[in-house]
GROMACS .gro file of C-alpha atoms in nm:
model
  195
    1MET     CA    1  11.678  12.246   6.159
    2TRP     CA    2  11.967  12.218   5.914
    3GLN     CA    3  11.955  12.338   5.554
    4LEU     CA    4  12.106  12.144   5.267
    5PRO     CA    5  12.088  12.242   4.901
    6SER     CA    6  11.718  12.195   4.812
    7LEU     CA    7  11.662  11.972   5.116
    8SER     CA    8  11.543  12.034   5.469
    9LEU     CA    9  11.661  11.799   5.742
   10SER     CA   10  11.485  11.781   6.078
   11HIS     CA   11  11.549  11.564   6.380
   12ASP     CA   12  11.304  11.425   6.635
   13GLN     CA   13  11.380  11.251   6.964
   14ASN     CA   14  11.098  11.033   7.091
   15ASP     CA   15  11.030  10.791   7.376
   16SER     CA   16  11.091  10.422   7.305
   17LEU     CA   17  10.853  10.167   7.454
   18LEU     CA   18  10.859   9.787   7.445
   19CYS     CA   19  10.585   9.541   7.538
   20LEU     CA   20  10.648   9.368   7.873
   21GLU     CA   21  10.688   9.025   7.710
   22THR     CA   22  10.953   9.165   7.475
   23VAL     CA   23  11.139   9.325   7.766
   24LYS     CA   24  11.132   8.995   7.959
   25LYS     CA   25  11.297   8.823   7.661
   26LEU     CA   26  11.552   9.088   7.566
   27LEU     CA   27  11.610   9.327   7.856
   28PRO     CA   28  11.502   9.167   8.185
   29SER     CA   29  11.731   9.398   8.380
   30LEU     CA   30  11.489   9.685   8.304
   31LEU     CA   31  11.204   9.525   8.495
   32ASP     CA   32  11.090   9.651   8.830
   33GLU     CA   33  10.863   9.362   8.933
   34LYS     CA   34  10.684   9.561   9.207
   35LYS     CA   35  10.602   9.842   8.966
   36MET     CA   36  10.494   9.602   8.691
   37ALA     CA   37  10.267   9.408   8.929
   38SER     CA   38  10.064   9.725   8.987
   39HIS     CA   39   9.994   9.755   8.612
   40VAL     CA   40   9.758   9.482   8.501
   41ALA     CA   41   9.679   9.526   8.136
   42LYS     CA   42   9.313   9.510   8.043
   43ARG     CA   43   9.108   9.608   7.746
   44SER     CA   44   8.874   9.900   7.797
   45ASP     CA   45   8.503   9.848   7.747
   46ILE     CA   46   8.339  10.003   7.444
   47ASN     CA   47   7.981  10.033   7.328
   48GLN     CA   48   7.958   9.715   7.116
   49GLU     CA   49   7.637   9.837   6.952
   50MET     CA   50   7.796  10.161   6.837
   51PHE     CA   51   8.148  10.040   6.747
   52LYS     CA   52   8.241   9.734   6.541
   53GLU     CA   53   8.589   9.577   6.549
   54SER     CA   54   8.735   9.525   6.201
   55SER     CA   55   9.052   9.540   5.992
   56LEU     CA   56   9.160   9.839   5.789
   57ASP     CA   57   9.096   9.826   5.415
   58ILE     CA   58   9.238  10.032   5.131
   59GLY     CA   59   8.943  10.269   5.153
   60HIS     CA   60   9.066  10.377   5.499
   61ALA     CA   61   9.416  10.465   5.377
   62GLU     CA   62   9.334  10.827   5.287
   63LEU     CA   63   9.214  10.909   5.641
   64VAL     CA   64   9.523  10.742   5.791
   65ASN     CA   65   9.741  10.936   5.546
   66GLN     CA   66   9.579  11.267   5.638
   67SER     CA   67   9.618  11.211   6.012
   68TRP     CA   68   9.972  11.066   6.015
   69LYS     CA   69  10.252  11.310   6.095
   70PHE     CA   70  10.458  11.178   5.801
   71GLY     CA   71  10.160  11.147   5.567
   72GLY     CA   72   9.975  11.379   5.338
   73MET     CA   73  10.154  11.282   5.016
   74GLU     CA   74  10.096  11.037   4.734
   75ARG     CA   75  10.409  10.846   4.834
   76SER     CA   76  10.298  10.806   5.196
   77LEU     CA   77   9.953  10.695   5.077
   78LYS     CA   78  10.115  10.416   4.872
   79PHE     CA   79  10.319  10.315   5.179
   80ILE     CA   80  10.002  10.301   5.391
   81HIS     CA   81   9.831  10.090   5.123
   82ARG     CA   82  10.115   9.835   5.142
   83CYS     CA   83  10.106   9.832   5.523
   84ILE     CA   84   9.729   9.772   5.525
   85GLN     CA   85   9.762   9.490   5.272
   86ASN     CA   86  10.060   9.316   5.433
   87PHE     CA   87  10.083   9.381   5.807
   88SER     CA   88   9.878   9.349   6.123
   89ASN     CA   89   9.618   9.615   6.187
   90ILE     CA   90   9.291   9.667   6.367
   91CYS     CA   91   9.028   9.935   6.364
   92LEU     CA   92   8.693  10.030   6.505
   93LEU     CA   93   8.414  10.135   6.275
   94GLY     CA   94   8.150  10.368   6.412
   95PRO     CA   95   7.801  10.453   6.299
   96VAL     CA   96   7.741  10.387   5.928
   97GLY     CA   97   8.075  10.202   5.906
   98LYS     CA   98   8.295  10.511   5.937
   99LEU     CA   99   8.654  10.460   6.056
  100VAL     CA  100   8.693  10.605   6.407
  101SER     CA  101   9.005  10.443   6.562
  102TRP     CA  102   9.296  10.232   6.432
  103VAL     CA  103   9.645  10.085   6.487
  104LEU     CA  104   9.864   9.980   6.196
  105MET     CA  105  10.201   9.801   6.193
  106ASP     CA  106  10.475   9.889   5.944
  107GLN     CA  107  10.737   9.671   5.773
  108THR     CA  108  10.974   9.688   6.072
  109GLY     CA  109  10.711   9.536   6.302
  110GLU     CA  110  10.656   9.862   6.485
  111SER     CA  111  10.307   9.973   6.582
  112ARG     CA  112  10.359  10.282   6.372
  113MET     CA  113  10.035  10.453   6.278
  114ALA     CA  114   9.748  10.498   6.519
  115GLY     CA  115   9.468  10.743   6.561
  116THR     CA  116   9.119  10.819   6.682
  117GLY     CA  117   8.891  11.074   6.524
  118ALA     CA  118   8.862  11.393   6.732
  119LYS     CA  119   8.487  11.342   6.772
  120TYR     CA  120   8.554  11.007   6.946
  121GLY     CA  121   8.839  11.107   7.178
  122GLY     CA  122   8.817  11.022   7.547
  123LYS     CA  123   8.596  10.716   7.499
  124GLY     CA  124   8.870  10.453   7.550
  125LEU     CA  125   8.871  10.355   7.182
  126MET     CA  126   9.249  10.383   7.139
  127THR     CA  127   9.304  10.174   7.452
  128TYR     CA  128   9.068   9.912   7.310
  129VAL     CA  129   9.231   9.890   6.965
  130PHE     CA  130   9.587   9.907   7.097
  131TYR     CA  131   9.526   9.637   7.356
  132THR     CA  132   9.356   9.414   7.098
  133HIS     CA  133   9.633   9.476   6.842
  134THR     CA  134   9.902   9.387   7.099
  135HIS     CA  135   9.714   9.075   7.210
  136ASN     CA  136   9.663   8.960   6.849
  137ILE     CA  137  10.027   8.982   6.747
  138LYS     CA  138  10.182   8.833   7.062
  139ASN     CA  139  10.113   8.486   6.922
  140PHE     CA  140  10.348   8.554   6.629
  141ASN     CA  141  10.651   8.589   6.860
  142LEU     CA  142  10.726   8.938   6.729
  143LEU     CA  143  10.910   9.210   6.918
  144LEU     CA  144  10.636   9.452   7.017
  145TYR     CA  145  10.757   9.809   7.023
  146LEU     CA  146  10.675  10.165   6.930
  147HIS     CA  147  10.801  10.516   6.970
  148LEU     CA  148  10.598  10.819   7.071
  149GLU     CA  149  10.665  11.190   7.077
  150LYS     CA  150  10.743  11.308   7.428
  151ILE     CA  151  10.456  11.558   7.407
  152ASN     CA  152  10.206  11.275   7.344
  153GLN     CA  153  10.162  11.206   7.716
  154ILE     CA  154   9.811  11.067   7.679
  155MET     CA  155   9.926  10.788   7.448
  156ILE     CA  156  10.239  10.724   7.657
  157LYS     CA  157  10.019  10.677   7.967
  158THR     CA  158   9.785  10.455   7.766
  159VAL     CA  159  10.057  10.212   7.653
  160LEU     CA  160  10.228  10.214   7.994
  161CYS     CA  161   9.897  10.097   8.144
  162MET     CA  162   9.906   9.811   7.893
  163ASN     CA  163  10.237   9.681   8.029
  164TYR     CA  164  10.468   9.857   7.787
  165VAL     CA  165  10.798   9.964   7.938
  166HIS     CA  166  10.995  10.284   7.879
  167ILE     CA  167  11.338  10.204   7.736
  168PRO     CA  168  11.608  10.428   7.882
  169ARG     CA  169  11.728  10.531   7.537
  170THR     CA  170  11.606  10.787   7.289
  171TRP     CA  171  11.448  10.701   6.956
  172ASN     CA  172  11.604  10.934   6.702
  173GLN     CA  173  11.445  11.002   6.369
  174TRP     CA  174  11.581  11.215   6.090
  175ASN     CA  175  11.343  11.347   5.826
  176CYS     CA  176  11.475  11.466   5.494
  177GLU     CA  177  11.232  11.664   5.280
  178PRO     CA  178  11.270  11.869   4.964
  179THR     CA  179  11.237  12.242   5.023
  180ASP     CA  180  11.033  12.265   4.702
  181ALA     CA  181  10.681  12.213   4.840
  182SER     CA  182  10.556  12.080   4.506
  183SER     CA  183  10.794  11.782   4.516
  184GLU     CA  184  10.659  11.444   4.624
  185MET     CA  185  11.003  11.312   4.721
  186ARG     CA  186  11.038  11.249   5.093
  187THR     CA  187  11.250  11.002   5.281
  188THR     CA  188  11.263  10.911   5.645
  189GLN     CA  189  11.549  10.744   5.828
  190LYS     CA  190  11.490  10.606   6.174
  191ALA     CA  191  11.726  10.455   6.421
  192PHE     CA  192  11.776  10.402   6.791
  193SER     CA  193  12.034  10.619   6.954
  194TRP     CA  194  12.215  10.458   7.243
  195GLU     CA  195  12.322  10.785   7.400
   0.00000   0.00000   0.00000
């Protein structure tokens, strides 16, 4: 981590993944047809009586903000509000209508924010919402992509089983934050690195 006057700069390198249809259009040389044939994407089954498919609403933004790595601030909450209002998202509501799992797209078209409440982990809910989200936005001819931290092996395996393909490049993200903890200013720059 580097120190700048009153700013802290950190750098993350994550795995880049593209949906199979996007790879076929843009990077067909990355495809290993034998390997891809063994991965047939399917949506996991969920208890339809317990979980209801829905869209995120503004009332869900606070939970998304609290669980997102780059959230927890008033500024990030406003960003999440705009994403919920303007971009594709899906969620599952559990008993009494409580948010339990979600996927939310940002302004770049990336499937950027996703989560499942700890109480509901291991039930296939993330697989269900991610598959449904991907299926819903394919019709809009968008480039389907995301990046994940290398330590998030469960989610990497989940999206690979849904016909996403590892891109042999690193997703680099630089995060610039004020060192004064009381400040609400925070900016994030993200870019692919073709190293």
